[in-house]
């Protein structure tokens, strides 16, 4: 933001402010106190708190709390299955006015074109979308993604004013072994004094030391308080994640004290649209933290100024002069009930409804459509030979993207695995879908609890190949064909019939229709999942989508086959 | 700092580290805890804490505390009367490894040449000297300084890697009134995402709002806890100052809590060499805070990581991987007793003695010498007419650079002021010394307590004209002549004889001899001051030097005459 004489004049009272908020209880995120003070705003900037200001417009807060707009410190917008412009309409009513987005998913499908699309679609919208450049496309050498991004490919994006740094570095071996292109990516970010996000899932202390030495300064993959404290003491900012699949608040909150709370941020990472709409985003994290006993002021601090501080956004995250007038009026602090959301002084949401400027999905995304290239898949290609009745099985942990690595006896017929709904062993397949190579990885999964049918989707982290699970081969094949016909999306099938489907034509990841339609489509999917036996105790689709991510422990499946994350090697079923 | 493969390899244990510290109690400035952990260092960077590392060199800490090197967040090195290279030898034994210096004093004498000298003299020395660009030369339009620095003059310095931003903005009216050159200076810093330091002495809340709106983000001029909290809540970082003249720790410490301590920094601002050597620098501040009841870990946090954070020095201020290996071994935490100081892994001081590489004063400073231009001064020019026996008198407040504005009856002879040692009314004069204009400002001061003689100095904030105070005109004239003969410096005179003097040939502010000689000279001055009646209860010379600074309340004297700071106007005696 540039220096503006009008703002200085308004601060001094020489001219009236554009807006004055009266009768508010202002959240002071620096002292962690509540103060009674007027707030004056001019040209989108807070120019004064305290004292008495004249204003062109007066907002009577009627005793409500005035809190800074929230910041989601790390989010893959694609996981909402909406584009940034539609995502904005979902999160602004929940008080999120800035997100730090890593377009890792669309980049894995469409490379630099995907990153550019996310920048274009978020241009001139009320949500402030900052971009971190995907560092690991593909995430590991074991994957078949739609694109490969080198340091050379990323470099031009650093000139974009909304690019803050290098996104989550998840390819730990490349850092440890000083792989040339990884070193180049890290060095590029460092040379420009940009932030480098980490992804330290399961890293031991030596691993953490390596990451910090390489200049990586955040992590959103802690699963317990000890891990959080080990990271904090090494200079990491720890992001507490509450997403659809991964929920870490309860476990990490023990690590937060008034002495170190300024080193914690909040993020959603991956959250489905229906949950964003129903439950919320960072507001839900603050609500949960408060319910678990945290001072709500610390919750707000973690969800606002801390992220601004970490990422060098020096005009974001506080109700104080010199800060952007992104603010919330709250009816209550205890349950963080949001009355209104303002961005740069403009009202954009009231009582859960987006009421800002009309936002249509970006119309020039045709180059990201028709991304599926699949050969014909036959039943024979889906057979899993089992040697002695024992198999390596992926065990789902509800509400986590970490899996168990199970060794289990499974049903075998004619030397091949036979799914069994009673003992809940389902077939799982990941089919390369970017290049038509015909590569298929096969595995067995326990924990979905389906009683019939199959589910296929083109969302499968991080390479976003075609992921399918099911109780029988016929439904599995039907689901694959349904998704292929959609040119990307999700299909739920039983008895050879499509029960529900959602087209995701943009890269096979995002919808191109307005928000309410997407929302309806997702609700149909949820109903269909219940119809085929899912008990609804966790997010089925996100959990499925993460079964192919080989940088999260313990056992995963890629289009190359089963992957033992702890030993970082492929293994047989 | 660039990315370095050797450091990553050492972090991973693939190769031995250069240095490993064993048996240390590591200060964790993030969680504010003490941990027992090894520290591994390679190529000057900390590459690991915790675990076990092999090292080429082992430092056995023998149970000592391992603390980050301290950061003085705001210092005018010139006030030590030494150049940066000699200053380094004074503060490194006191654990200060980084200073954020504002070369405001030498810039007021010599303009851009003065700034360049400070950069040159601090090149390749173990103390990391970062520079803020003087924003207000001269400090006000009421002063006659040696130079005028415009935005145009400062701009080229932003390309220097050690320049962090724009130094303390003290010309409040120029900001409030949007004076063109001030706006240009602020805009230049903002456009480059550089930090802007403030100087908010006596500002009310509207004034603070104006400063923050203009992008100013620090203040080191708080004198009580309420002022500190008002600044913190507006997004300022508050620097707690303990200098020779201004001591604010005791008053401000009430404002510090575990919830807001990360927003406080420590600074000395102006501290004489003898006090730096005897009492210390930021180490003394931490010691004092601990004595006053603060958790020493919070003291260390304020004196290290907080300053690094505020100024965007992301590799400074912590014992953690990815941070520069600037560290201290402490014998005790309670009295912050420093055993050794290391910079980038190199030992530079032990038990109070500098033992790093030899540091000679910069040899190319001839262009900063012979800066005094004085016409002949006569006794007649020093007479102060008094109308009705009542005068505006500057009242000294011990250990503060703020003065009282007194109205007092003074002795008058033939219509002119007569100094009186019984009631302690001395004569004070500021003589323009840069351009030979013959301008002389005259006033009366109470509080020095001299019984005889006079004291003259070419240190007189911020324009550094010739400042003299005394009990009689003859000694005042002798002191002026003595300082003129030195071509800058300090002289103490009684009965027409020079009791002690200190040459300060670099700009009339800094000595050009090695540290021990300067130190001896300063001790002679102190003894001479006692000899002429000073009771030694505060820093005489620094207090004298600040009587001419018209941006500090309440009543000051410049070469234009008495200045009422509260009303920002010149007044009669």
Short mmCIF file of C-alpha atoms in Angstrom, two decimals, chain B residues 232-531:
data_model
loop_
_atom_site.label_atom_id
_atom_site.label_comp_id
_atom_site.label_asym_id
_atom_site.label_seq_id
_atom_site.Cartn_x
_atom_site.Cartn_y
_atom_site.Cartn_z
CA UNK B 232 1.90 -1.32 21.51
CA UNK B 233 -1.84 -1.44 20.86
CA UNK B 234 -1.38 0.73 17.78
CA UNK B 235 1.12 -1.70 16.30
CA UNK B 236 4.33 0.03 17.32
CA UNK B 237 7.23 -1.97 18.60
CA UNK B 238 8.30 -0.23 21.78
CA UNK B 239 12.02 0.07 22.42
CA UNK B 240 12.89 0.29 26.11
CA UNK B 241 15.81 2.65 26.34
CA UNK B 242 18.61 2.63 28.88
CA UNK B 243 21.21 5.16 27.83
CA UNK B 244 23.50 7.53 29.63
CA UNK B 245 21.01 10.36 29.91
CA UNK B 246 17.65 8.69 29.29
CA UNK B 247 16.76 5.69 31.43
CA UNK B 248 13.27 4.30 30.88
CA UNK B 249 13.42 0.65 31.98
CA UNK B 250 12.07 1.13 35.46
CA UNK B 251 9.08 3.13 34.29
CA UNK B 252 8.23 0.95 31.28
CA UNK B 253 8.69 -2.49 32.75
CA UNK B 254 5.17 -2.44 34.24
CA UNK B 255 3.83 -2.57 30.70
CA UNK B 256 5.61 -5.83 29.81
CA UNK B 257 3.64 -9.07 30.23
CA UNK B 258 4.19 -12.57 28.86
CA UNK B 259 1.34 -11.80 26.44
CA UNK B 260 2.92 -8.73 24.86
CA UNK B 261 6.64 -9.09 25.58
CA UNK B 262 7.35 -10.01 21.95
CA UNK B 263 6.52 -6.42 20.97
CA UNK B 264 9.25 -4.84 23.14
CA UNK B 265 12.87 -4.26 22.10
CA UNK B 266 15.86 -2.95 24.01
CA UNK B 267 18.07 -0.05 22.99
CA UNK B 268 20.67 2.33 24.36
CA UNK B 269 20.05 5.22 21.94
CA UNK B 270 22.89 7.32 23.35
CA UNK B 271 25.45 5.91 25.75
CA UNK B 272 28.86 7.19 26.65
CA UNK B 273 31.90 5.00 26.26
CA UNK B 274 32.81 4.91 29.94
CA UNK B 275 29.38 3.61 30.83
CA UNK B 276 29.43 1.12 27.98
CA UNK B 277 32.74 -0.21 29.25
CA UNK B 278 31.88 -0.22 32.96
CA UNK B 279 28.21 -1.01 33.06
CA UNK B 280 27.55 -2.52 29.64
CA UNK B 281 25.03 -2.10 26.88
CA UNK B 282 21.96 -4.29 26.28
CA UNK B 283 23.39 -6.73 28.82
CA UNK B 284 23.02 -3.98 31.43
CA UNK B 285 19.39 -3.50 30.40
CA UNK B 286 18.66 -7.20 30.82
CA UNK B 287 20.45 -7.21 34.18
CA UNK B 288 18.44 -4.23 35.35
CA UNK B 289 15.16 -5.75 34.17
CA UNK B 290 15.95 -8.98 36.00
CA UNK B 291 16.77 -7.02 39.16
CA UNK B 292 13.44 -5.26 38.80
CA UNK B 293 11.69 -8.62 38.73
CA UNK B 294 11.41 -9.58 35.05
CA UNK B 295 11.97 -13.17 33.99
CA UNK B 296 15.50 -13.07 32.52
CA UNK B 297 14.29 -15.15 29.58
CA UNK B 298 11.91 -12.36 28.64
CA UNK B 299 14.76 -9.89 29.01
CA UNK B 300 16.84 -11.95 26.58
CA UNK B 301 13.89 -12.24 24.21
CA UNK B 302 13.49 -8.45 24.16
CA UNK B 303 17.24 -8.06 23.63
CA UNK B 304 17.54 -10.51 20.76
CA UNK B 305 14.82 -12.16 18.66
CA UNK B 306 12.32 -9.31 19.02
CA UNK B 307 14.64 -6.81 17.37
CA UNK B 308 15.50 -9.31 14.64
CA UNK B 309 11.80 -9.84 14.04
CA UNK B 310 10.96 -6.16 13.98
CA UNK B 311 13.70 -5.34 11.49
CA UNK B 312 13.29 -8.41 9.29
CA UNK B 313 16.68 -9.91 10.14
CA UNK B 314 15.45 -13.46 9.84
CA UNK B 315 18.74 -15.17 10.66
CA UNK B 316 19.48 -13.20 13.83
CA UNK B 317 18.48 -13.46 17.46
CA UNK B 318 18.05 -17.12 18.39
CA UNK B 319 19.94 -20.29 19.21
CA UNK B 320 18.22 -22.41 16.61
CA UNK B 321 19.11 -23.91 13.24
CA UNK B 322 19.01 -21.42 10.40
CA UNK B 323 20.23 -18.62 12.67
CA UNK B 324 23.65 -16.99 12.57
CA UNK B 325 25.99 -18.44 15.17
CA UNK B 326 26.17 -15.20 17.18
CA UNK B 327 26.02 -16.49 20.72
CA UNK B 328 27.06 -15.94 24.30
CA UNK B 329 28.15 -18.33 27.00
CA UNK B 330 26.76 -17.06 30.30
CA UNK B 331 28.13 -17.96 33.72
CA UNK B 332 24.83 -17.01 35.26
CA UNK B 333 21.41 -15.98 34.13
CA UNK B 334 20.33 -13.99 37.18
CA UNK B 335 23.03 -11.35 36.76
CA UNK B 336 23.63 -12.06 33.07
CA UNK B 337 27.36 -12.64 33.58
CA UNK B 338 28.96 -13.16 30.18
CA UNK B 339 31.86 -15.58 29.89
CA UNK B 340 32.42 -15.47 26.13
CA UNK B 341 30.98 -13.81 23.04
CA UNK B 342 31.01 -15.51 19.63
CA UNK B 343 30.17 -14.01 16.24
CA UNK B 344 29.42 -16.32 13.32
CA UNK B 345 31.03 -19.07 15.39
CA UNK B 346 34.23 -17.12 16.07
CA UNK B 347 35.28 -16.25 19.62
CA UNK B 348 35.63 -12.45 19.89
CA UNK B 349 35.48 -11.69 23.62
CA UNK B 350 36.19 -13.45 26.88
CA UNK B 351 35.51 -12.25 30.42
CA UNK B 352 35.07 -8.65 29.44
CA UNK B 353 38.03 -8.45 27.06
CA UNK B 354 37.80 -8.07 23.31
CA UNK B 355 40.01 -10.78 21.75
CA UNK B 356 38.81 -10.72 18.15
CA UNK B 357 40.73 -9.50 15.10
CA UNK B 358 42.62 -6.23 15.45
CA UNK B 359 40.40 -3.26 14.62
CA UNK B 360 42.02 0.04 13.72
CA UNK B 361 39.97 3.20 13.21
CA UNK B 362 39.17 3.82 9.56
CA UNK B 363 42.12 5.66 8.00
CA UNK B 364 40.29 7.56 5.28
CA UNK B 365 38.27 9.91 7.45
CA UNK B 366 40.27 13.06 6.64
CA UNK B 367 37.27 14.49 4.81
CA UNK B 368 35.39 14.48 8.13
CA UNK B 369 38.09 16.40 9.98
CA UNK B 370 38.50 20.15 10.49
CA UNK B 371 34.74 20.73 10.49
CA UNK B 372 34.71 23.72 12.85
CA UNK B 373 34.07 27.15 11.37
CA UNK B 374 33.74 29.77 14.13
CA UNK B 375 34.09 33.55 13.98
CA UNK B 376 35.74 35.25 16.97
CA UNK B 377 33.33 35.20 19.92
CA UNK B 378 33.34 38.17 22.32
CA UNK B 379 32.06 38.59 25.86
CA UNK B 380 29.46 41.07 24.57
CA UNK B 381 27.87 38.43 22.39
CA UNK B 382 27.18 36.29 25.45
CA UNK B 383 25.02 38.78 27.38
CA UNK B 384 21.38 37.93 28.09
CA UNK B 385 19.03 40.88 28.66
CA UNK B 386 16.41 40.23 31.35
CA UNK B 387 13.33 42.47 31.48
CA UNK B 388 11.63 42.25 34.86
CA UNK B 389 13.86 39.86 36.75
CA UNK B 390 11.92 36.81 35.59
CA UNK B 391 13.20 34.39 32.96
CA UNK B 392 12.29 31.19 31.12
CA UNK B 393 14.79 28.66 32.50
CA UNK B 394 15.69 25.17 31.31
CA UNK B 395 15.30 22.81 34.26
CA UNK B 396 17.36 19.63 34.13
CA UNK B 397 15.64 16.38 35.13
CA UNK B 398 18.42 14.00 36.19
CA UNK B 399 18.71 10.88 34.00
CA UNK B 400 16.25 12.19 31.46
CA UNK B 401 16.64 14.10 28.24
CA UNK B 402 13.28 15.74 28.87
CA UNK B 403 13.62 19.11 30.61
CA UNK B 404 11.34 21.19 32.76
CA UNK B 405 10.24 24.59 31.54
CA UNK B 406 10.76 26.81 34.61
CA UNK B 407 9.73 30.41 35.15
CA UNK B 408 12.13 31.79 37.74
CA UNK B 409 13.51 34.98 39.24
CA UNK B 410 17.21 35.21 38.42
CA UNK B 411 20.05 37.57 39.35
CA UNK B 412 20.31 40.62 37.07
CA UNK B 413 23.14 43.16 36.79
CA UNK B 414 22.91 46.20 34.52
CA UNK B 415 19.86 44.60 32.83
CA UNK B 416 21.72 41.36 32.04
CA UNK B 417 21.57 37.86 33.56
CA UNK B 418 24.22 37.07 36.15
CA UNK B 419 24.97 33.36 36.81
CA UNK B 420 24.57 32.29 40.42
CA UNK B 421 26.09 29.06 41.79
CA UNK B 422 24.17 29.27 45.09
CA UNK B 423 20.78 29.05 43.42
CA UNK B 424 22.31 27.08 40.52
CA UNK B 425 21.40 29.28 37.57
CA UNK B 426 24.15 28.91 34.94
CA UNK B 427 24.60 30.49 31.55
CA UNK B 428 24.10 28.32 28.50
CA UNK B 429 25.05 29.10 24.90
CA UNK B 430 24.77 27.30 21.55
CA UNK B 431 27.08 28.69 18.88
CA UNK B 432 26.59 27.75 15.24
CA UNK B 433 29.84 26.04 14.24
CA UNK B 434 29.36 24.63 10.76
CA UNK B 435 29.14 27.70 8.54
CA UNK B 436 30.74 30.50 10.60
CA UNK B 437 27.45 32.43 10.64
CA UNK B 438 28.08 33.85 14.12
CA UNK B 439 24.59 32.82 15.25
CA UNK B 440 24.47 32.34 19.02
CA UNK B 441 21.54 31.16 21.10
CA UNK B 442 21.62 32.11 24.79
CA UNK B 443 19.75 30.73 27.77
CA UNK B 444 19.75 29.88 31.45
CA UNK B 445 19.97 26.37 32.89
CA UNK B 446 19.30 25.03 36.37
CA UNK B 447 20.42 21.63 37.66
CA UNK B 448 24.06 21.14 36.68
CA UNK B 449 25.24 22.34 40.09
CA UNK B 450 28.66 23.63 38.95
CA UNK B 451 30.46 25.74 41.53
CA UNK B 452 33.08 27.21 39.21
CA UNK B 453 34.37 27.13 35.63
CA UNK B 454 32.75 26.17 32.34
CA UNK B 455 32.27 23.20 30.02
CA UNK B 456 32.24 23.37 26.21
CA UNK B 457 31.59 20.62 23.66
CA UNK B 458 30.91 20.20 19.96
CA UNK B 459 28.41 17.47 20.77
CA UNK B 460 25.01 19.12 20.94
CA UNK B 461 22.09 17.19 19.60
CA UNK B 462 21.16 17.08 16.86
CA UNK B 463 22.87 19.85 14.93
CA UNK B 464 26.04 19.51 16.95
CA UNK B 465 26.79 23.15 17.22
CA UNK B 466 29.13 24.30 19.95
CA UNK B 467 27.44 24.02 23.34
CA UNK B 468 28.84 25.70 26.41
CA UNK B 469 27.66 26.21 29.97
CA UNK B 470 29.42 27.97 32.81
CA UNK B 471 29.50 30.01 35.93
CA UNK B 472 31.26 33.03 34.40
CA UNK B 473 31.94 34.55 30.98
CA UNK B 474 35.72 34.37 31.16
CA UNK B 475 35.77 30.59 31.62
CA UNK B 476 33.02 30.21 29.02
CA UNK B 477 35.18 32.03 26.46
CA UNK B 478 38.26 30.01 27.42
CA UNK B 479 36.31 26.75 26.99
CA UNK B 480 35.05 27.85 23.56
CA UNK B 481 38.57 28.66 22.43
CA UNK B 482 39.90 25.35 23.75
CA UNK B 483 37.38 23.37 21.75
CA UNK B 484 38.01 25.46 18.67
CA UNK B 485 41.70 24.72 18.96
CA UNK B 486 41.00 20.98 19.16
CA UNK B 487 38.88 21.29 16.00
CA UNK B 488 36.09 19.57 17.90
CA UNK B 489 35.89 17.90 21.24
CA UNK B 490 35.21 18.65 24.88
CA UNK B 491 36.99 21.06 27.25
CA UNK B 492 36.54 21.67 30.96
CA UNK B 493 37.89 24.95 32.29
CA UNK B 494 38.22 26.70 35.63
CA UNK B 495 39.90 29.98 36.52
CA UNK B 496 41.07 30.42 32.94
CA UNK B 497 42.85 27.03 32.92
CA UNK B 498 41.96 23.90 30.93
CA UNK B 499 41.44 21.13 33.51
CA UNK B 500 40.75 18.39 30.98
CA UNK B 501 40.00 18.06 27.29
CA UNK B 502 39.19 15.36 24.77
CA UNK B 503 39.81 15.84 21.05
CA UNK B 504 37.03 14.56 18.82
CA UNK B 505 38.42 15.34 15.38
CA UNK B 506 35.96 13.27 13.33
CA UNK B 507 33.13 15.68 12.78
CA UNK B 508 33.68 17.10 16.26
CA UNK B 509 31.91 13.97 17.50
CA UNK B 510 34.25 10.99 17.41
CA UNK B 511 37.78 10.26 18.41
CA UNK B 512 40.27 8.85 15.93
CA UNK B 513 42.44 7.01 18.42
CA UNK B 514 42.10 3.43 19.67
CA UNK B 515 39.66 2.54 22.40
CA UNK B 516 41.83 2.58 25.57
CA UNK B 517 43.06 6.13 24.91
CA UNK B 518 39.53 7.43 24.44
CA UNK B 519 38.49 5.70 27.59
CA UNK B 520 41.28 7.37 29.57
CA UNK B 521 40.35 10.75 28.15
CA UNK B 522 36.76 10.33 29.22
CA UNK B 523 37.81 9.43 32.75
CA UNK B 524 39.84 12.63 32.96
CA UNK B 525 36.79 14.59 31.93
CA UNK B 526 34.71 12.94 34.64
CA UNK B 527 37.29 13.82 37.28
CA UNK B 528 37.45 17.41 36.09
CA UNK B 529 33.67 17.72 36.27
CA UNK B 530 33.73 16.62 39.89
CA UNK B 531 36.50 19.13 40.52
#
